[in-house]
Tab-separated table of N, CA and C in Angstrom:
chain	number	residue	atom	x	y	z
A	7	THR	N	34.121	-66.335	2.459
A	7	THR	CA	35.110	-65.292	2.232
A	7	THR	C	36.480	-65.887	1.880
A	8	VAL	N	36.871	-66.935	2.595
A	8	VAL	CA	38.166	-67.562	2.319
A	8	VAL	C	38.192	-68.145	0.910
A	9	LEU	N	37.124	-68.811	0.513
A	9	LEU	CA	37.061	-69.392	-0.833
A	9	LEU	C	37.094	-68.289	-1.887
A	10	ARG	N	36.400	-67.203	-1.633
A	10	ARG	CA	36.381	-66.078	-2.582
A	10	ARG	C	37.799	-65.518	-2.757
A	11	ILE	N	38.507	-65.328	-1.663
A	11	ILE	CA	39.869	-64.805	-1.734
A	11	ILE	C	40.780	-65.802	-2.448
A	12	LEU	N	40.636	-67.075	-2.124
A	12	LEU	CA	41.449	-68.110	-2.765
A	12	LEU	C	41.219	-68.127	-4.279
A	13	LEU	N	39.963	-68.075	-4.696
A	13	LEU	CA	39.665	-68.063	-6.135
A	13	LEU	C	40.203	-66.796	-6.794
A	14	ALA	N	40.086	-65.681	-6.109
A	14	ALA	CA	40.626	-64.434	-6.658
A	14	ALA	C	42.134	-64.554	-6.870
A	15	VAL	N	42.831	-65.104	-5.891
A	15	VAL	CA	44.283	-65.279	-6.002
A	15	VAL	C	44.614	-66.231	-7.143
A	16	VAL	N	43.857	-67.307	-7.269
A	16	VAL	CA	44.097	-68.281	-8.344
A	16	VAL	C	43.926	-67.614	-9.710
A	17	PHE	N	42.826	-66.884	-9.888
A	17	PHE	CA	42.587	-66.263	-11.198
A	17	PHE	C	43.592	-65.160	-11.493
A	18	VAL	N	43.941	-64.353	-10.505
A	18	VAL	CA	44.953	-63.319	-10.737
A	18	VAL	C	46.283	-63.977	-11.080
A	19	GLY	N	46.633	-65.024	-10.363
A	19	GLY	CA	47.882	-65.741	-10.656
A	19	GLY	C	47.888	-66.352	-12.043
A	20	MET	N	46.774	-66.984	-12.416
A	20	MET	CA	46.685	-67.567	-13.764
A	20	MET	C	46.757	-66.459	-14.817
A	21	GLY	N	46.099	-65.345	-14.530
A	21	GLY	CA	46.121	-64.229	-15.475
A	21	GLY	C	47.518	-63.660	-15.663
A	22	VAL	N	48.242	-63.482	-14.571
A	22	VAL	CA	49.618	-62.977	-14.650
A	22	VAL	C	50.477	-63.932	-15.472
A	23	ASN	N	50.241	-65.227	-15.326
A	23	ASN	CA	50.998	-66.221	-16.086
A	23	ASN	C	50.813	-66.043	-17.597
A	24	HIS	N	49.718	-65.413	-18.011
A	24	HIS	CA	49.473	-65.167	-19.434
A	24	HIS	C	50.408	-64.104	-20.014
A	25	PHE	N	51.243	-63.521	-19.181
A	25	PHE	CA	52.180	-62.499	-19.643
A	25	PHE	C	53.639	-62.944	-19.496
A	26	VAL	N	53.840	-64.170	-19.046
A	26	VAL	CA	55.186	-64.740	-18.947
A	26	VAL	C	55.540	-65.275	-20.339
A	27	PRO	N	56.632	-64.775	-20.944
A	27	PRO	CA	56.920	-65.117	-22.353
A	27	PRO	C	56.852	-66.610	-22.695
A	28	ARG	N	57.434	-67.457	-21.890
A	28	ARG	CA	57.401	-68.896	-22.208
A	28	ARG	C	55.962	-69.420	-22.183
A	29	SER	N	55.179	-68.986	-21.197
A	29	SER	CA	53.776	-69.404	-21.118
A	29	SER	C	52.971	-68.871	-22.289
A	30	VAL	N	53.247	-67.636	-22.686
A	30	VAL	CA	52.533	-67.036	-23.824
A	30	VAL	C	52.753	-67.883	-25.072
A	31	ARG	N	53.994	-68.276	-25.322
A	31	ARG	CA	54.285	-69.099	-26.510
A	31	ARG	C	53.526	-70.414	-26.464
A	32	THR	N	53.550	-71.063	-25.295
A	32	THR	CA	52.868	-72.357	-25.169
A	32	THR	C	51.364	-72.189	-25.311
A	33	MET	N	50.795	-71.215	-24.613
A	33	MET	CA	49.339	-71.014	-24.672
A	33	MET	C	48.891	-70.603	-26.072
A	34	ALA	N	49.665	-69.784	-26.747
A	34	ALA	CA	49.314	-69.382	-28.115
A	34	ALA	C	49.313	-70.597	-29.039
A	35	ALA	N	50.247	-71.509	-28.820
A	35	ALA	CA	50.303	-72.724	-29.640
A	35	ALA	C	49.124	-73.652	-29.347
A	36	MET	N	48.519	-73.511	-28.176
A	36	MET	CA	47.383	-74.364	-27.798
A	36	MET	C	46.090	-73.977	-28.507
A	37	ILE	N	46.041	-72.790	-29.091
A	37	ILE	CA	44.820	-72.359	-29.773
A	37	ILE	C	44.639	-73.216	-31.017
A	38	PRO	N	43.490	-73.892	-31.119
A	38	PRO	CA	43.269	-74.801	-32.261
A	38	PRO	C	43.408	-74.083	-33.600
A	39	PRO	N	43.942	-74.755	-34.595
A	39	PRO	CA	44.140	-74.136	-35.911
A	39	PRO	C	42.880	-73.464	-36.467
A	40	GLY	N	41.731	-74.061	-36.249
A	40	GLY	CA	40.493	-73.487	-36.777
A	40	GLY	C	40.093	-72.175	-36.141
A	41	LEU	N	40.679	-71.834	-35.015
A	41	LEU	CA	40.356	-70.582	-34.315
A	41	LEU	C	41.446	-69.522	-34.473
A	42	ARG	N	42.487	-69.847	-35.211
A	42	ARG	CA	43.605	-68.908	-35.361
A	42	ARG	C	43.260	-67.815	-36.371
A	43	ARG	N	43.597	-66.590	-36.024
A	43	ARG	CA	43.412	-65.433	-36.897
A	43	ARG	C	44.671	-64.587	-36.809
A	44	GLU	N	44.872	-63.747	-37.753
A	44	GLU	CA	45.999	-62.810	-37.726
A	44	GLU	C	45.506	-61.469	-37.187
A	45	GLY	N	46.421	-60.613	-36.830
A	45	GLY	CA	46.082	-59.265	-36.392
A	45	GLY	C	45.631	-59.218	-34.946
A	46	VAL	N	44.554	-58.483	-34.722
A	46	VAL	CA	44.077	-58.215	-33.369
A	46	VAL	C	43.697	-59.494	-32.633
A	47	LEU	N	43.179	-60.485	-33.323
A	47	LEU	CA	42.773	-61.733	-32.678
A	47	LEU	C	43.786	-62.857	-32.890
A	48	SER	N	45.041	-62.499	-33.030
A	48	SER	CA	46.083	-63.508	-33.176
A	48	SER	C	46.144	-64.354	-31.901
A	49	PRO	N	46.675	-65.558	-31.988
A	49	PRO	CA	46.765	-66.396	-30.787
A	49	PRO	C	47.445	-65.694	-29.611
A	50	ARG	N	48.501	-64.978	-29.874
A	50	ARG	CA	49.213	-64.267	-28.802
A	50	ARG	C	48.309	-63.210	-28.159
A	51	MET	N	47.579	-62.488	-28.983
A	51	MET	CA	46.683	-61.459	-28.443
A	51	MET	C	45.543	-62.095	-27.638
A	52	LEU	N	45.070	-63.256	-28.078
A	52	LEU	CA	44.034	-63.959	-27.312
A	52	LEU	C	44.567	-64.395	-25.946
A	53	VAL	N	45.819	-64.798	-25.891
A	53	VAL	CA	46.428	-65.165	-24.611
A	53	VAL	C	46.462	-63.941	-23.703
A	54	TYR	N	46.895	-62.805	-24.228
A	54	TYR	CA	46.932	-61.588	-23.419
A	54	TYR	C	45.523	-61.181	-22.974
A	55	LEU	N	44.568	-61.262	-23.892
A	55	LEU	CA	43.191	-60.887	-23.567
A	55	LEU	C	42.620	-61.761	-22.460
A	56	THR	N	42.815	-63.059	-22.560
A	56	THR	CA	42.289	-63.928	-21.506
A	56	THR	C	43.028	-63.700	-20.190
A	57	GLY	N	44.304	-63.334	-20.265
A	57	GLY	CA	45.037	-62.992	-19.046
A	57	GLY	C	44.449	-61.773	-18.360
A	58	VAL	N	44.155	-60.749	-19.136
A	58	VAL	CA	43.533	-59.537	-18.581
A	58	VAL	C	42.164	-59.878	-17.979
A	59	CYS	N	41.405	-60.700	-18.684
A	59	CYS	CA	40.078	-61.095	-18.187
A	59	CYS	C	40.183	-61.864	-16.875
A	60	GLU	N	41.157	-62.754	-16.770
A	60	GLU	CA	41.318	-63.522	-15.541
A	60	GLU	C	41.750	-62.624	-14.377
A	61	ILE	N	42.646	-61.686	-14.634
A	61	ILE	CA	43.069	-60.760	-13.584
A	61	ILE	C	41.893	-59.885	-13.150
A	62	ALA	N	41.196	-59.301	-14.109
A	62	ALA	CA	40.064	-58.435	-13.791
A	62	ALA	C	38.962	-59.215	-13.077
A	63	GLY	N	38.684	-60.420	-13.553
A	63	GLY	CA	37.647	-61.235	-12.916
A	63	GLY	C	38.028	-61.629	-11.511
A	64	GLY	N	39.280	-62.006	-11.306
A	64	GLY	CA	39.741	-62.356	-9.965
A	64	GLY	C	39.606	-61.189	-9.009
A	65	LEU	N	40.040	-60.019	-9.452
A	65	LEU	CA	39.901	-58.827	-8.611
A	65	LEU	C	38.434	-58.475	-8.402
A	66	GLY	N	37.637	-58.642	-9.436
A	66	GLY	CA	36.212	-58.336	-9.348
A	66	GLY	C	35.472	-59.184	-8.332
A	67	LEU	N	35.947	-60.403	-8.103
A	67	LEU	CA	35.319	-61.258	-7.093
A	67	LEU	C	35.461	-60.690	-5.685
A	68	LEU	N	36.436	-59.826	-5.481
A	68	LEU	CA	36.715	-59.299	-4.146
A	68	LEU	C	35.835	-58.115	-3.761
A	69	PHE	N	35.174	-57.500	-4.716
A	69	PHE	CA	34.393	-56.289	-4.451
A	69	PHE	C	32.907	-56.552	-4.653
A	70	PRO	N	32.108	-56.357	-3.614
A	70	PRO	CA	30.676	-56.664	-3.709
A	70	PRO	C	29.957	-56.073	-4.927
A	71	PRO	N	30.231	-54.824	-5.322
A	71	PRO	CA	29.482	-54.292	-6.476
A	71	PRO	C	29.783	-54.995	-7.802
A	72	THR	N	30.957	-55.624	-7.902
A	72	THR	CA	31.344	-56.268	-9.168
A	72	THR	C	31.348	-57.788	-9.083
A	73	ARG	N	31.062	-58.314	-7.919
A	73	ARG	CA	31.216	-59.759	-7.666
A	73	ARG	C	30.418	-60.621	-8.645
A	74	LEU	N	29.138	-60.338	-8.823
A	74	LEU	CA	28.298	-61.168	-9.687
A	74	LEU	C	28.738	-61.068	-11.149
A	75	ALA	N	28.971	-59.844	-11.621
A	75	ALA	CA	29.413	-59.664	-13.013
A	75	ALA	C	30.754	-60.354	-13.243
A	76	ALA	N	31.656	-60.243	-12.274
A	76	ALA	CA	32.964	-60.889	-12.395
A	76	ALA	C	32.816	-62.406	-12.449
A	77	GLY	N	31.943	-62.948	-11.612
A	77	GLY	CA	31.723	-64.390	-11.604
A	77	GLY	C	31.177	-64.888	-12.933
A	78	ILE	N	30.207	-64.180	-13.455
A	78	ILE	CA	29.632	-64.573	-14.750
A	78	ILE	C	30.693	-64.465	-15.847
A	79	ALA	N	31.463	-63.384	-15.829
A	79	ALA	CA	32.503	-63.191	-16.841
A	79	ALA	C	33.566	-64.287	-16.748
A	80	LEU	N	33.935	-64.685	-15.544
A	80	LEU	CA	34.931	-65.743	-15.394
A	80	LEU	C	34.418	-67.083	-15.912
A	81	VAL	N	33.152	-67.363	-15.719
A	81	VAL	CA	32.580	-68.600	-16.259
A	81	VAL	C	32.621	-68.562	-17.791
A	82	VAL	N	32.337	-67.405	-18.367
A	82	VAL	CA	32.422	-67.258	-19.821
A	82	VAL	C	33.864	-67.464	-20.289
A	83	VAL	N	34.814	-66.893	-19.567
A	83	VAL	CA	36.238	-67.068	-19.922
A	83	VAL	C	36.616	-68.543	-19.854
A	84	LEU	N	36.177	-69.227	-18.801
A	84	LEU	CA	36.482	-70.658	-18.687
A	84	LEU	C	35.930	-71.435	-19.884
A	85	ALA	N	34.737	-71.085	-20.322
A	85	ALA	CA	34.154	-71.758	-21.487
A	85	ALA	C	34.934	-71.413	-22.763
A	86	CYS	N	35.370	-70.160	-22.874
A	86	CYS	CA	36.077	-69.728	-24.078
A	86	CYS	C	37.462	-70.353	-24.210
A	87	VAL	N	38.132	-70.595	-23.090
A	87	VAL	CA	39.477	-71.171	-23.170
A	87	VAL	C	39.447	-72.691	-23.270
A	88	PHE	N	38.293	-73.298	-23.076
A	88	PHE	CA	38.235	-74.756	-23.090
A	88	PHE	C	38.683	-75.373	-24.420
A	89	PRO	N	38.340	-74.802	-25.580
A	89	PRO	CA	38.835	-75.410	-26.825
A	89	PRO	C	40.366	-75.504	-26.877
A	90	ALA	N	41.060	-74.519	-26.339
A	90	ALA	CA	42.526	-74.576	-26.308
A	90	ALA	C	42.997	-75.689	-25.379
A	91	ASN	N	42.318	-75.847	-24.250
A	91	ASN	CA	42.676	-76.917	-23.320
A	91	ASN	C	42.392	-78.293	-23.929
A	92	ALA	N	41.299	-78.393	-24.660
A	92	ALA	CA	40.964	-79.659	-25.314
A	92	ALA	C	41.988	-79.983	-26.402
A	93	TYR	N	42.405	-78.969	-27.149
A	93	TYR	CA	43.416	-79.166	-28.185
A	93	TYR	C	44.727	-79.642	-27.556
A	94	ALA	N	45.119	-79.024	-26.455
A	94	ALA	CA	46.343	-79.427	-25.760
A	94	ALA	C	46.228	-80.859	-25.243
A	95	ALA	N	45.044	-81.225	-24.755
A	95	ALA	CA	44.846	-82.587	-24.235
A	95	ALA	C	45.063	-83.631	-25.322
A	96	ARG	N	44.744	-83.279	-26.563
A	96	ARG	CA	44.925	-84.213	-27.676
A	96	ARG	C	46.371	-84.267	-28.165
A	97	HIS	N	47.229	-83.352	-27.659
A	97	HIS	CA	48.625	-83.287	-28.095
A	97	HIS	C	49.568	-83.202	-26.892
A	98	PRO	N	49.543	-84.214	-26.025
A	98	PRO	CA	50.388	-84.158	-24.820
A	98	PRO	C	51.882	-84.105	-25.124
A	99	ASP	N	52.284	-84.647	-26.259
A	99	ASP	CA	53.702	-84.610	-26.626
A	99	ASP	C	54.172	-83.182	-26.883
A	100	ARG	N	53.283	-82.318	-27.323
A	100	ARG	CA	53.627	-80.915	-27.600
A	100	ARG	C	53.503	-80.018	-26.383
A	101	PHE	N	52.536	-80.322	-25.497
A	101	PHE	CA	52.187	-79.354	-24.464
A	101	PHE	C	52.516	-79.772	-23.035
A	102	GLY	N	53.064	-80.936	-22.845
A	102	GLY	CA	53.530	-81.347	-21.521
A	102	GLY	C	52.512	-81.146	-20.416
A	103	VAL	N	52.887	-80.376	-19.380
A	103	VAL	CA	52.019	-80.199	-18.213
A	103	VAL	C	50.722	-79.461	-18.537
A	104	PHE	N	50.687	-78.728	-19.643
A	104	PHE	CA	49.458	-78.043	-20.045
A	104	PHE	C	48.442	-79.021	-20.632
A	105	ALA	N	48.877	-80.210	-20.982
A	105	ALA	CA	48.031	-81.191	-21.652
A	105	ALA	C	47.340	-82.096	-20.638
A	106	ILE	N	46.509	-81.509	-19.811
A	106	ILE	CA	45.737	-82.301	-18.852
A	106	ILE	C	44.710	-83.106	-19.647
A	107	PRO	N	44.569	-84.399	-19.373
A	107	PRO	CA	43.597	-85.207	-20.121
A	107	PRO	C	42.206	-84.558	-20.136
A	108	LEU	N	41.502	-84.775	-21.234
A	108	LEU	CA	40.257	-84.057	-21.509
A	108	LEU	C	39.195	-84.202	-20.422
A	109	VAL	N	38.884	-85.406	-19.992
A	109	VAL	CA	37.796	-85.590	-19.022
A	109	VAL	C	38.123	-84.944	-17.674
A	110	PRO	N	39.313	-85.175	-17.102
A	110	PRO	CA	39.620	-84.476	-15.849
A	110	PRO	C	39.624	-82.954	-16.012
A	111	ARG	N	40.105	-82.467	-17.157
A	111	ARG	CA	40.116	-81.017	-17.406
A	111	ARG	C	38.694	-80.479	-17.450
A	112	LEU	N	37.817	-81.170	-18.176
A	112	LEU	CA	36.423	-80.743	-18.272
A	112	LEU	C	35.765	-80.738	-16.893
A	113	LEU	N	35.951	-81.813	-16.141
A	113	LEU	CA	35.367	-81.880	-14.798
A	113	LEU	C	35.932	-80.777	-13.900
A	114	GLY	N	37.218	-80.539	-14.003
A	114	GLY	CA	37.842	-79.472	-13.223
A	114	GLY	C	37.289	-78.102	-13.580
A	115	GLN	N	37.087	-77.859	-14.864
A	115	GLN	CA	36.545	-76.568	-15.295
A	115	GLN	C	35.105	-76.398	-14.823
A	116	ILE	N	34.334	-77.471	-14.842
A	116	ILE	CA	32.950	-77.400	-14.365
A	116	ILE	C	32.926	-77.097	-12.865
A	117	VAL	N	33.764	-77.788	-12.103
A	117	VAL	CA	33.836	-77.539	-10.659
A	117	VAL	C	34.299	-76.107	-10.400
A	118	LEU	N	35.308	-75.657	-11.119
A	118	LEU	CA	35.803	-74.293	-10.949
A	118	LEU	C	34.713	-73.269	-11.286
A	119	ALA	N	33.993	-73.501	-12.359
A	119	ALA	CA	32.900	-72.589	-12.732
A	119	ALA	C	31.822	-72.571	-11.650
A	120	ALA	N	31.495	-73.727	-11.099
A	120	ALA	CA	30.489	-73.796	-10.045
A	120	ALA	C	30.962	-73.050	-8.796
A	121	LEU	N	32.226	-73.216	-8.444
A	121	LEU	CA	32.769	-72.505	-7.285
A	121	LEU	C	32.756	-70.982	-7.506
A	122	VAL	N	33.103	-70.568	-8.702
A	122	VAL	CA	33.093	-69.137	-9.028
A	122	VAL	C	31.666	-68.591	-8.897
A	123	LEU	N	30.694	-69.304	-9.440
A	123	LEU	CA	29.310	-68.838	-9.333
A	123	LEU	C	28.843	-68.830	-7.887
A	124	PHE	N	29.251	-69.834	-7.129
A	124	PHE	CA	28.889	-69.893	-5.708
A	124	PHE	C	29.389	-68.657	-4.958
A	125	VAL	N	30.675	-68.321	-5.133
A	125	VAL	CA	31.204	-67.163	-4.406
A	125	VAL	C	30.674	-65.847	-4.964
A	126	ALA	N	30.297	-65.848	-6.225
A	126	ALA	CA	29.751	-64.623	-6.833
A	126	ALA	C	28.358	-64.328	-6.315
A	127	ILE	N	27.607	-65.374	-6.025
A	127	ILE	CA	26.224	-65.217	-5.564
A	127	ILE	C	26.150	-65.082	-4.054
A	128	ALA	N	27.033	-65.764	-3.349
A	128	ALA	CA	26.976	-65.793	-1.875
A	128	ALA	C	27.339	-64.458	-1.267
């Protein structure tokens, strides 16, 4: 229960950060050029969308009827945002603290995904 609450708080907090203007600019810039689109799927809109997904998934972990679906959705979100994290890792001069080196970031995302699935199933 404690781990579930902690993960929910982490995801809600990360999701809220997707609406802080300075973070939005940085995260939008992290989207690799090959994935950039205009309009509805613009980098900025993708940042907002992933923020909503992280908030909803975090809250979903707290309620038994939505726990499993939320856990699966959060793992999908983690996989979807990884290309942006990998792009940032290759450009530490541009992204500063967001530019976590690739291998530690990948390992961290795998551990986080495993923890999310653990609390979603337990």
